[in-house]
CSV table of C-alpha atoms and ligand atoms in Angstrom, one decimal:
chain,number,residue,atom,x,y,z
A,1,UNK,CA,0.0,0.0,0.0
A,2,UNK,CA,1.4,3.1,-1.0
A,3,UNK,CA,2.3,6.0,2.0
A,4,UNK,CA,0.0,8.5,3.1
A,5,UNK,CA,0.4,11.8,1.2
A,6,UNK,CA,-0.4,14.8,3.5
A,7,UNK,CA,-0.7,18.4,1.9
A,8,UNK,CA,0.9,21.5,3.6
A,9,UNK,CA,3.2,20.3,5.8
A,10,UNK,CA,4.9,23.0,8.0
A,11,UNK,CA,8.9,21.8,7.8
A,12,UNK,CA,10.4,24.0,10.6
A,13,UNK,CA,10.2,21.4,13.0
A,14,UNK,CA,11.7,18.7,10.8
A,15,UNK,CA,14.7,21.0,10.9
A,16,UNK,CA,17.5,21.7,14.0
A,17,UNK,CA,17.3,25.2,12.3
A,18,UNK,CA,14.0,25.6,13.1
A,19,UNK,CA,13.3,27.4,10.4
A,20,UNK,CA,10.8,26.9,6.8
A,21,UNK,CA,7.5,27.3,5.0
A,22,UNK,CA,5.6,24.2,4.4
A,23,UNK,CA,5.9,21.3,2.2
A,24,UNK,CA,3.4,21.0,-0.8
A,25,UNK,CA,3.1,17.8,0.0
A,26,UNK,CA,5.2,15.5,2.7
A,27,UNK,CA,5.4,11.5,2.9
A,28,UNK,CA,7.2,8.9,5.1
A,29,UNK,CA,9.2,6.2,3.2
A,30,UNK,CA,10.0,3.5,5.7
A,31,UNK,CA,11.3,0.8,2.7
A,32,UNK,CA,12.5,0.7,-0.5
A,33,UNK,CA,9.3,-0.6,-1.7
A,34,UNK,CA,7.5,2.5,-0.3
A,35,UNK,CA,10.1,4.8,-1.7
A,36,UNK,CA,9.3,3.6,-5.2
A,37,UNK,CA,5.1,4.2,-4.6
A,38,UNK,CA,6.3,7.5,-3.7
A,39,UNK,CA,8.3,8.6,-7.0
A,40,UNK,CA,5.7,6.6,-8.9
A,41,UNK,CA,3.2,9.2,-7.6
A,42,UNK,CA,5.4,11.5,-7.6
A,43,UNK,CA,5.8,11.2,-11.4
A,44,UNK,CA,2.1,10.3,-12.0
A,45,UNK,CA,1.4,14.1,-10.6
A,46,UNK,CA,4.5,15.8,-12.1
A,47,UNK,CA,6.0,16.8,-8.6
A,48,UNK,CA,9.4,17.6,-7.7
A,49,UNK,CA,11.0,15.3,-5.0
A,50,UNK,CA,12.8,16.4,-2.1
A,51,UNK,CA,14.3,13.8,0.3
A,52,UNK,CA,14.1,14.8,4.1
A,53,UNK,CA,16.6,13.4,6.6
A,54,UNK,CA,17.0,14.9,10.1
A,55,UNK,CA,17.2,18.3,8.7
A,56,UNK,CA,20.3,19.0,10.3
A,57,UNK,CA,22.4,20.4,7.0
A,58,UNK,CA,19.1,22.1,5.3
A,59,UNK,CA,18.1,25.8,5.9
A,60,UNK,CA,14.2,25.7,4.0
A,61,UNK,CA,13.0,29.0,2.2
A,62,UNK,CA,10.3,30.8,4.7
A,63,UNK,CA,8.1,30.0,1.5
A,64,UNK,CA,8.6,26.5,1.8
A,65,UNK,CA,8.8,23.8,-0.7
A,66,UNK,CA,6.8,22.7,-3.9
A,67,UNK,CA,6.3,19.2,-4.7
A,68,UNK,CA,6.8,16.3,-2.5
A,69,UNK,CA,8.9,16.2,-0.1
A,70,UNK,CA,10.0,12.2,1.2
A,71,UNK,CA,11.3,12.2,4.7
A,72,UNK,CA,13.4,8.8,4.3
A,73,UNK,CA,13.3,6.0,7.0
A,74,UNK,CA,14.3,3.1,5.6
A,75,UNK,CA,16.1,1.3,8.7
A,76,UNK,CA,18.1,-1.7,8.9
A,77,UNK,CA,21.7,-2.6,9.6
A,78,UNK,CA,23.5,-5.6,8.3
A,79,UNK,CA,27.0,-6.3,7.9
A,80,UNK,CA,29.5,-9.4,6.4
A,81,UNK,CA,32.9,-10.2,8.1
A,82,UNK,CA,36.1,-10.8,6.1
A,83,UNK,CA,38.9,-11.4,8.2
A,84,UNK,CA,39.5,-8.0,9.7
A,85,UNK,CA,37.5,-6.0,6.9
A,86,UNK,CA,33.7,-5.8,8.2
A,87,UNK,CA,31.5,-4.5,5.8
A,88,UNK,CA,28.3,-2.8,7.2
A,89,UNK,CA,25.5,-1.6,5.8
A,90,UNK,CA,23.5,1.0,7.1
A,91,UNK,CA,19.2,1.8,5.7
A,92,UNK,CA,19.4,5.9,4.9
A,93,UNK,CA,17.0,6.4,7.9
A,94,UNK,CA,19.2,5.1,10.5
A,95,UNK,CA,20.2,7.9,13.3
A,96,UNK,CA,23.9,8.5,12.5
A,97,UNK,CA,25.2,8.6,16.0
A,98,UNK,CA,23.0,5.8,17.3
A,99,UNK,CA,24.6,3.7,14.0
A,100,UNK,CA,28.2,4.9,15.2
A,101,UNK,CA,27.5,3.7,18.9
A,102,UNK,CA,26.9,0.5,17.7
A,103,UNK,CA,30.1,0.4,15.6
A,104,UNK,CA,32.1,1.4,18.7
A,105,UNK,CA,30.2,-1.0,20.9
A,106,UNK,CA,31.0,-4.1,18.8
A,107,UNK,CA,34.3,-3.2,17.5
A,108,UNK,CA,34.4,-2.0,14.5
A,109,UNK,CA,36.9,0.8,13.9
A,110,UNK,CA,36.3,3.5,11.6
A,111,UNK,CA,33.3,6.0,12.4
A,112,UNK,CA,34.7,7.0,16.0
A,113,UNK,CA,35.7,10.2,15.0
A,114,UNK,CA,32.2,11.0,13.4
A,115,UNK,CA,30.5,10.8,16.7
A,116,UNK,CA,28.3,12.6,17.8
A,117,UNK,CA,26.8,14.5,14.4
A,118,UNK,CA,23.4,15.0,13.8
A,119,UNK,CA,21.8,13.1,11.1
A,120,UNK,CA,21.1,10.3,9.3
A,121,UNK,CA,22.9,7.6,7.5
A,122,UNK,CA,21.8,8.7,4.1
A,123,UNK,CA,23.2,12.8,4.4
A,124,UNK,CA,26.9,11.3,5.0
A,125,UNK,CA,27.4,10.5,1.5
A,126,UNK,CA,25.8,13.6,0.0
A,127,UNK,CA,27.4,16.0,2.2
A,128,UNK,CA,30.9,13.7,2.4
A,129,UNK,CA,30.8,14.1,6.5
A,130,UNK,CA,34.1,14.5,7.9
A,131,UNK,CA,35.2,15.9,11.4
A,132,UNK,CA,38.6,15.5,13.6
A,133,UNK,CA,40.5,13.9,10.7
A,134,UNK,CA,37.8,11.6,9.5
A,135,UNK,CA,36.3,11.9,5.9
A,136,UNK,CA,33.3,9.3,5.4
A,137,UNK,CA,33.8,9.2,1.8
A,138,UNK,CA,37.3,7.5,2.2
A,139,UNK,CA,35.3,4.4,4.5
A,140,UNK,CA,32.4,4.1,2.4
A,141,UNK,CA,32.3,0.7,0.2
A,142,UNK,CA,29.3,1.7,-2.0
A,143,UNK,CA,25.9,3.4,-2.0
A,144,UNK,CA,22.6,2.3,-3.0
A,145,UNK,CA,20.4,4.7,-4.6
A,146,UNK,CA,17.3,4.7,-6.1
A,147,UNK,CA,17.3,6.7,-9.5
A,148,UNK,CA,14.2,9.0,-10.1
A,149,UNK,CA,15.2,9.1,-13.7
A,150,UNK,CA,15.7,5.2,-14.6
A,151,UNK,CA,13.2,4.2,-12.1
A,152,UNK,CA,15.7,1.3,-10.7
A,153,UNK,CA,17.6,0.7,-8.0
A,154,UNK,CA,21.3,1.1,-8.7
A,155,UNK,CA,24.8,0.5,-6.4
A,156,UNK,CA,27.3,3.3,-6.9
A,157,UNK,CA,31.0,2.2,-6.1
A,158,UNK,CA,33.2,4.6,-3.9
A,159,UNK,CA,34.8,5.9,-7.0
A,160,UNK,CA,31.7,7.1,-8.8
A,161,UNK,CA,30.9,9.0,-5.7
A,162,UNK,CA,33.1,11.9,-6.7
A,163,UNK,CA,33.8,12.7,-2.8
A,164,UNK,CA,35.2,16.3,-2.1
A,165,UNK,CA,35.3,18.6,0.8
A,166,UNK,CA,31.6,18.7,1.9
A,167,UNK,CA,31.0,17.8,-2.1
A,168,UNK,CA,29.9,14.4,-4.5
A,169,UNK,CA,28.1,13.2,-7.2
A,170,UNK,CA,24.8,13.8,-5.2
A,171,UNK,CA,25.3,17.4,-5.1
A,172,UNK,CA,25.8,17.8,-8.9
A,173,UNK,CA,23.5,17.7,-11.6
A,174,UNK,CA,24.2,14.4,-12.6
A,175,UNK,CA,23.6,13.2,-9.2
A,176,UNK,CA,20.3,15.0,-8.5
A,177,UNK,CA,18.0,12.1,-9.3
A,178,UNK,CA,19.4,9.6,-6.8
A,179,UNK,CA,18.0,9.1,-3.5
A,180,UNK,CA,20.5,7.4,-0.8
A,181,UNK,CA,18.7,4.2,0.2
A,182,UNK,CA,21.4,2.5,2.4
A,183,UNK,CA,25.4,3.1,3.1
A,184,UNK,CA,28.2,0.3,2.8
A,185,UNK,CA,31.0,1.1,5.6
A,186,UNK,CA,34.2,-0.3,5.2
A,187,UNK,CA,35.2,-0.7,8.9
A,188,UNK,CA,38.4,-2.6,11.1
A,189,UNK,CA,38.6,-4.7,13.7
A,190,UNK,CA,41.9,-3.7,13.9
A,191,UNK,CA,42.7,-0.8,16.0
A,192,UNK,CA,43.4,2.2,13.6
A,193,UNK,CA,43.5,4.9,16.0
A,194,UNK,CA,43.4,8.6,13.8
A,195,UNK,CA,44.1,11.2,16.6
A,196,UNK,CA,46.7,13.6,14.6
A,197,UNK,CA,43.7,16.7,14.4
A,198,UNK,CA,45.2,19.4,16.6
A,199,UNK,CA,42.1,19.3,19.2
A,200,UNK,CA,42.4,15.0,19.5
A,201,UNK,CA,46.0,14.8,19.5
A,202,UNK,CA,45.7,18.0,22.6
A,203,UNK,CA,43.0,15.8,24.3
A,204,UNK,CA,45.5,12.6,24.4
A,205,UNK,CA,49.0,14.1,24.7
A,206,UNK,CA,49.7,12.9,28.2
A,207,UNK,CA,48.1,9.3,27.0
A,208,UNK,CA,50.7,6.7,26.9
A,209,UNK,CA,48.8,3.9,25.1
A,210,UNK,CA,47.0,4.2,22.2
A,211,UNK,CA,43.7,5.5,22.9
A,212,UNK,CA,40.8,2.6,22.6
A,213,UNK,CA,37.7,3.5,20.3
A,214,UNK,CA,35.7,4.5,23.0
A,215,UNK,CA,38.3,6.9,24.4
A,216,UNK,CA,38.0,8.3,20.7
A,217,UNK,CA,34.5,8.5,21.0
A,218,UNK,CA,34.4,10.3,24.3
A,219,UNK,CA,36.7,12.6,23.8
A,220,UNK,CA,34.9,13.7,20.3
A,221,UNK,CA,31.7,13.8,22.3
A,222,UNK,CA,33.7,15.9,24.8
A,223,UNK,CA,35.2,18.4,22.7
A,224,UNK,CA,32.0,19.0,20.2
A,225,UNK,CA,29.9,19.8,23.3
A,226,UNK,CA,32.2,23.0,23.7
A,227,UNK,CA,32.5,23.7,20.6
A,228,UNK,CA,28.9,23.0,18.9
A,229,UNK,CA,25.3,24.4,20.3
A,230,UNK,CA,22.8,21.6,21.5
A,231,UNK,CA,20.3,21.6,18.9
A,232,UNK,CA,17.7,20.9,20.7
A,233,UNK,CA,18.3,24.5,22.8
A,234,UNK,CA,19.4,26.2,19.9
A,235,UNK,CA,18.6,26.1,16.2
A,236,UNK,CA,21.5,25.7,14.1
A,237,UNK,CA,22.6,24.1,11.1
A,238,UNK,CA,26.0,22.9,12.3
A,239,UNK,CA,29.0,25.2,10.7
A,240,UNK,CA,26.5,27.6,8.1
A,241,UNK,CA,30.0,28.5,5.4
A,242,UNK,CA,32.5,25.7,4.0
A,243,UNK,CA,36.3,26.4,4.9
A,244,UNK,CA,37.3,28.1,1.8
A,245,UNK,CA,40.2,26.9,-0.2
A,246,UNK,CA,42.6,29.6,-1.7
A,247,UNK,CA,45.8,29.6,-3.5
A,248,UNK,CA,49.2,29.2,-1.9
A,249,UNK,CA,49.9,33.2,-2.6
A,250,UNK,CA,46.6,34.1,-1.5
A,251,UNK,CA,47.6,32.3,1.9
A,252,UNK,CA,50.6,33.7,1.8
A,253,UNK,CA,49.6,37.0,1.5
A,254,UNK,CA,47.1,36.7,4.3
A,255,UNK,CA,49.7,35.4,7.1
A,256,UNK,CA,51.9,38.6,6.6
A,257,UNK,CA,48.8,40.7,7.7
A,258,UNK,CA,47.2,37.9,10.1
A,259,UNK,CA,49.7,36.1,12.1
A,260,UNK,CA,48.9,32.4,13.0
A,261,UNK,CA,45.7,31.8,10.6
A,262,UNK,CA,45.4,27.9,10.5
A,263,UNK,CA,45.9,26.4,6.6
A,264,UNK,CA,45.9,23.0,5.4
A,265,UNK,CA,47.6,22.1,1.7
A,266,UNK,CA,44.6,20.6,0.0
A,267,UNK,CA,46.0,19.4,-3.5
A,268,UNK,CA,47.3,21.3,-6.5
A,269,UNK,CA,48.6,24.1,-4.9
A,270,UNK,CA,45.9,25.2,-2.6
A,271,UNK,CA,45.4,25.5,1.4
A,272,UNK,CA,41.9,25.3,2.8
A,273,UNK,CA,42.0,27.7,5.8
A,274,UNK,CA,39.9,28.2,8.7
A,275,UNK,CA,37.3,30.1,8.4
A,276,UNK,CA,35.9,30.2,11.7
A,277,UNK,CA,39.2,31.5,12.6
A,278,UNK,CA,39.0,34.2,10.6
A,279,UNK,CA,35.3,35.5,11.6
A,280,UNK,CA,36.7,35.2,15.0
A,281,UNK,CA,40.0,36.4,14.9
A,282,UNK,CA,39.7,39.0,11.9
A,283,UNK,CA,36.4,39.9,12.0
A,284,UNK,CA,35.5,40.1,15.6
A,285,UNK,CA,32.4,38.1,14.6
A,286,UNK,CA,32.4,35.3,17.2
A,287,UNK,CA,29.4,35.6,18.9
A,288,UNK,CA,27.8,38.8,16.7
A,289,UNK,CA,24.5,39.2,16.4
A,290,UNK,CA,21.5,40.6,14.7
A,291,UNK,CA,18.0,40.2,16.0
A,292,UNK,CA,17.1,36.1,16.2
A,293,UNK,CA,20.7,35.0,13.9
A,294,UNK,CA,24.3,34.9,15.5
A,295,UNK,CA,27.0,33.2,15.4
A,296,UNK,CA,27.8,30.8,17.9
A,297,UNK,CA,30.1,32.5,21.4
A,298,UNK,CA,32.1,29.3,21.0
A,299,UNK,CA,32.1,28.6,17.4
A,300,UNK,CA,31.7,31.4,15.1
A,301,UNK,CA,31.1,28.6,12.2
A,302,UNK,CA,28.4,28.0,13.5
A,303,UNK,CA,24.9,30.1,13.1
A,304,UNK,CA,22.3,30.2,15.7
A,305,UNK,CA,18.5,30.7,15.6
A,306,UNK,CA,17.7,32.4,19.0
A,307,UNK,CA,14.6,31.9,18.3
A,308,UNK,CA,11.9,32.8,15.8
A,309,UNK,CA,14.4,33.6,13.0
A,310,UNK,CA,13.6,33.5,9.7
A,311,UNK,CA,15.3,32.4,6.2
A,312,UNK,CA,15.1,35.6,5.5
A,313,UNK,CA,17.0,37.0,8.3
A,314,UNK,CA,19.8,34.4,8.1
A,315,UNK,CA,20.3,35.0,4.5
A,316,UNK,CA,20.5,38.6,5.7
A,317,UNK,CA,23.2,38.2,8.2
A,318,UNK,CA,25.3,35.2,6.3
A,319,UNK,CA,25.3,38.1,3.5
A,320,UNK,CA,26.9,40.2,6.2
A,321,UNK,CA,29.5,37.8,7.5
A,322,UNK,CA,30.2,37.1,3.6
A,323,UNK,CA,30.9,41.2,3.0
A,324,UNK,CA,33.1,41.6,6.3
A,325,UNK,CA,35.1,38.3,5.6
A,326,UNK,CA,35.7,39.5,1.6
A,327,UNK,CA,36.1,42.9,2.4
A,328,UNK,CA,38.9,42.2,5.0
A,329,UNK,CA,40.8,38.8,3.3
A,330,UNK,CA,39.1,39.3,-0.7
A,331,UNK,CA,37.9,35.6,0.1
A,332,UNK,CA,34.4,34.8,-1.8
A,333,UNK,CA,32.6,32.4,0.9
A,334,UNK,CA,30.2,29.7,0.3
A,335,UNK,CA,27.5,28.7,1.8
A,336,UNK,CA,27.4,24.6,3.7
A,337,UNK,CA,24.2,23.4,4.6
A,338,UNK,CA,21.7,22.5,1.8
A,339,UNK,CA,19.1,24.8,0.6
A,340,UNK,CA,15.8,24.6,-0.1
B,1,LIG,N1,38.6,28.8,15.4
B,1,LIG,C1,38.7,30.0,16.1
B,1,LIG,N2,37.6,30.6,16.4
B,1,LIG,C2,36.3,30.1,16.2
B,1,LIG,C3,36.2,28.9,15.5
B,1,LIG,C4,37.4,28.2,15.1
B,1,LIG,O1,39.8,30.5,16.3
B,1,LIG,O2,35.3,30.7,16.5
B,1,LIG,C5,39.9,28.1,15.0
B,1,LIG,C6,40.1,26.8,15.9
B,1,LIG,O3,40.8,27.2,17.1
B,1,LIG,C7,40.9,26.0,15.0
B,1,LIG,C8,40.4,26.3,13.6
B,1,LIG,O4,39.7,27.6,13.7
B,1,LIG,O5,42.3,26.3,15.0
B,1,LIG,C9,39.4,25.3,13.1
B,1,LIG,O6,38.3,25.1,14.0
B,1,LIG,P1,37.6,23.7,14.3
B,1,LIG,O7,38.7,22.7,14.6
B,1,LIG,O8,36.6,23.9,15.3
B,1,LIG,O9,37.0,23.2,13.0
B,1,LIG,P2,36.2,24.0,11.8
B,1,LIG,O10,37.2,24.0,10.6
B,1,LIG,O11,35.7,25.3,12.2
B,1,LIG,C10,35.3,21.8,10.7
B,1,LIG,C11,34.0,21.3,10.1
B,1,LIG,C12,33.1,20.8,11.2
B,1,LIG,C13,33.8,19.8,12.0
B,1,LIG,C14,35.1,20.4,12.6
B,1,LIG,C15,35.9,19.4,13.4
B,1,LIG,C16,33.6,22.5,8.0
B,1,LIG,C17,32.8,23.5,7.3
B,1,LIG,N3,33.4,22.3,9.3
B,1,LIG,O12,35.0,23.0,11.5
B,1,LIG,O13,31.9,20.3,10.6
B,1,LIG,O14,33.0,19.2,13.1
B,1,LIG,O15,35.9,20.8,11.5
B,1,LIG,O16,36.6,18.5,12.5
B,1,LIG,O17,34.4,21.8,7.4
B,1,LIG,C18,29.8,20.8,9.8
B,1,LIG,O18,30.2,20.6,8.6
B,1,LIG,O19,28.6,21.2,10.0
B,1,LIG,C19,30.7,20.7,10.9
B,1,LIG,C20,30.3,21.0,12.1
C-alpha cells in the first residue's frame, strides 16, 4: 500500500534550524518498496522530489517547498565479516550517532571520530561528513540509490561518488535524481586509531597507550559539546560557510597581515583555511548578532537561531559575514548546509 500523502506540511520542526515554509506535499518512506510508490506518484502528478533526513544540514526557504517532499526512514543494519574488513550496511534512515554507537560498541573501527553529528545515514554520503581527521567518503564501500530518472535501484562504487570537501556526485547535476537508500561502511577490527587533528592529539598528549575506540568516541563527544550548540536549545545548522580553499599566494599573503591563521595544503597548490578562525580572529564576529541570527560565542562557524528567525534574516546576516570576511581577506565564501 502506497504511504500516506499529506498536503501542507509546516517543515520547521523537521529542521534543527528551526526554520521553513511548508511542504506541498510531505510522505514517510519506511522501505524501499514504499520509496518507489512514492516517486511513482510523484511522477504520476509531475511533482518535484525532495528527500528529508533529520534536517540538520538544510536551511528551508520561509516560503517553503513545492512538490513532494519524502522524509526517508528506511532502517536496517546488516554487515559481512572478512577477516579483519567488516562490511556494514546502514538503511538511509538510520540515526547516525546511534549507528556509530553501535560500531564502537561491537568493534568496529572506523566512524569513532564522526561521533556525535546529527543526522542520518543517508546525508553522509551527500554532504561527504568529515570531522577530527575523518572523511566518510574514504570508508564508504558503496551506496545504494534509487534513480528517479531510470526508475531502478542502482549500487554506486566509492569511485563514482566523486567525494570532495563537503561535495559528491549527489550534489551535482548528474547526481540530482538519486536518492540514498542504504550506506556500505568499510570498517576494522583492527585498532586504527586517527588522533593527529590538533584538538584530538591536545586531548591525548599525556596518553601513553593508544587511545581505545571509545576513548576516541568520548573525547569527540567531549570536545563538540564546547565547541557545537545543543540543537535541541538552539537552532542551528551545524557550521553555516565551508572552509574556503585559496591559493598558496593568497595564503601567503594573508599570514603577513594575520599572524597564525590555521591552513591545510589541500592538492594542486591550494590551502583550505579556517574560516571560523578568521570571523573570530579577523572579523571580531564570534558571537555577533543581529535580531534572532548569530553566530555561535564558542564557534563562530556555527549560526544560531535564537529563536523565531527566519530564512530571510539568516540570509541577511550570512550576506553580512560574507561582505566583512571578503572585504577584509578578498575571500568569496560559500555557503554549507543545503538549501531549499
Ligand atoms: N577557530 C577559532 N575561532 C572560532 C572557530 C574556530 O579560532 O570561533 C579556530 C580553531 O581554534 C581551529 C580552527 O579555527 O584552529 C578550526 O576550527 P575547528 O577545529 O573547530 O573546525 P572548523 O574548521 O571550524 C570543521 C568542520 C566541522 C567539524 C570540525 C571538526 C567544516 C565547514 N566544518 O570546522 O563540521 O565538526 O571541523 O573537525 O568543514 C559541519 O560541517 O557542519 C561541521 C560542524
Amino acid at each position: 500500500m502506497s504511504p500516506e500523502v499529506k498536503k501542507g506540511i509546516l517543515l520547521a520542526p523537521y529542521t534543527t534550524f528551526g526554520i521553513g515554509g511548508a511542504a506541498e506535499y510531505f510522505a514517510v518512506a519506511s522501505s524501499e518498496e514504499e520509496l518507489t510508490l512514492l516517486a511513482k506518484y510523484a511522477r504520476e502528478h509531475n511533482l518535484r522530489v525532495s528527500i528529508l533526513g533529520e534536517g540538520s544540514n538544510l536551511l528551508v526557504s520561509d516560503s517553503g517547498v513545492k512538490g513532494l517532499v519524502i522524509k526517508n526512514e528506511i532502517k536496517g543494519i546488516t554487515h559481512k565479516a572478512e577477516n579483519e574488513k567488516v562490511l556494514v550496511t546502514a538503511g538511509a534512515g538510520e540515526g547516525w550517532d546511534a549507528f556509530v554507537l553501535r560500531t564502537v560498541e561491537t568493534g568496529w573501527w572506523g566512524l569513532e571520530n564522526l561521533s556525535a553529528i546529527p543526522g542520518t545515514v543517508g546525508a553522509t554520503p551527500i554532504q561527504n561528513v568529515g570531522a577530527y581527521g575523518v572523511e566518510v567518503g574514504n570508508l564508504i564501500e558503496e551506496v545504494k540509490v534509487y534513480s528517479l530518472r531510470e526508475q531502478k535501484f542502482i549500487t554506486m562504487k566509492s569511485d563514482e561518488c566523486h567525494f570532495g570537501y563537503r561535495d559528491s556526485i549527489f550534489k551535482s547535476e548528474a547526481g540530482k535524481d538519486l536518492i540514498v537508500v542504504s550506506v556500505t561502511y568499510s570498517l576494522s577490527t583492527a585498532p586504527n586509531p586517527q588522533i593527529h587533528y590538533k584538538d584530538l592529539a591536545e586531548y591525548f598528549s599525556d596518553h601513553t597507550n593508544e587511545p581505545s575506540q571509545k576513548e576516541i568516541r568520548n573525547a569527540v563527544v567531549l570536545i563538540r559539546s564546547k565547541k557545537f550548540p545543543d540543537w535541541r536549545q538552539l537552532g542551528t545548522a551545524g557550521s553555516f560557510f565551508k572552509n574556503p580553499v585559496i591559493s598558496t599566494e593568497h595564503y601567503n599573503e594573508l599570514t603577513k597581515q594575520y599572524d597564525g591563521l590555521p591552513g591545510y595544503p589541500a592538492g594542486d597548490g591550494t590551502i583550505k583555511v579556517s574560516l571560523g578562525w578568521i570571523l573570530d580572529k579577523v572579523c571580531n564576529l564570534r558571537g555577533a548578532r543581529t535580531g534572532q541570527v548569530g553566530t555561535y560565542e564558542n564557534q563562530s562557524l556555527v549560526l544560531i537561531n535564537y529563536g523565531g528567525a527566519t530564512a530571510v534574516d539568516v540570509n541577511a546576516f550570512a550576506e553580512s559575514v560574507k561582505e566583512e570576511v571578503f572585504k577584509k581577506t578578498k575571500i568569496l565564501i560559500e555557503m554549507e548546509p543545503q538549501r531549499w
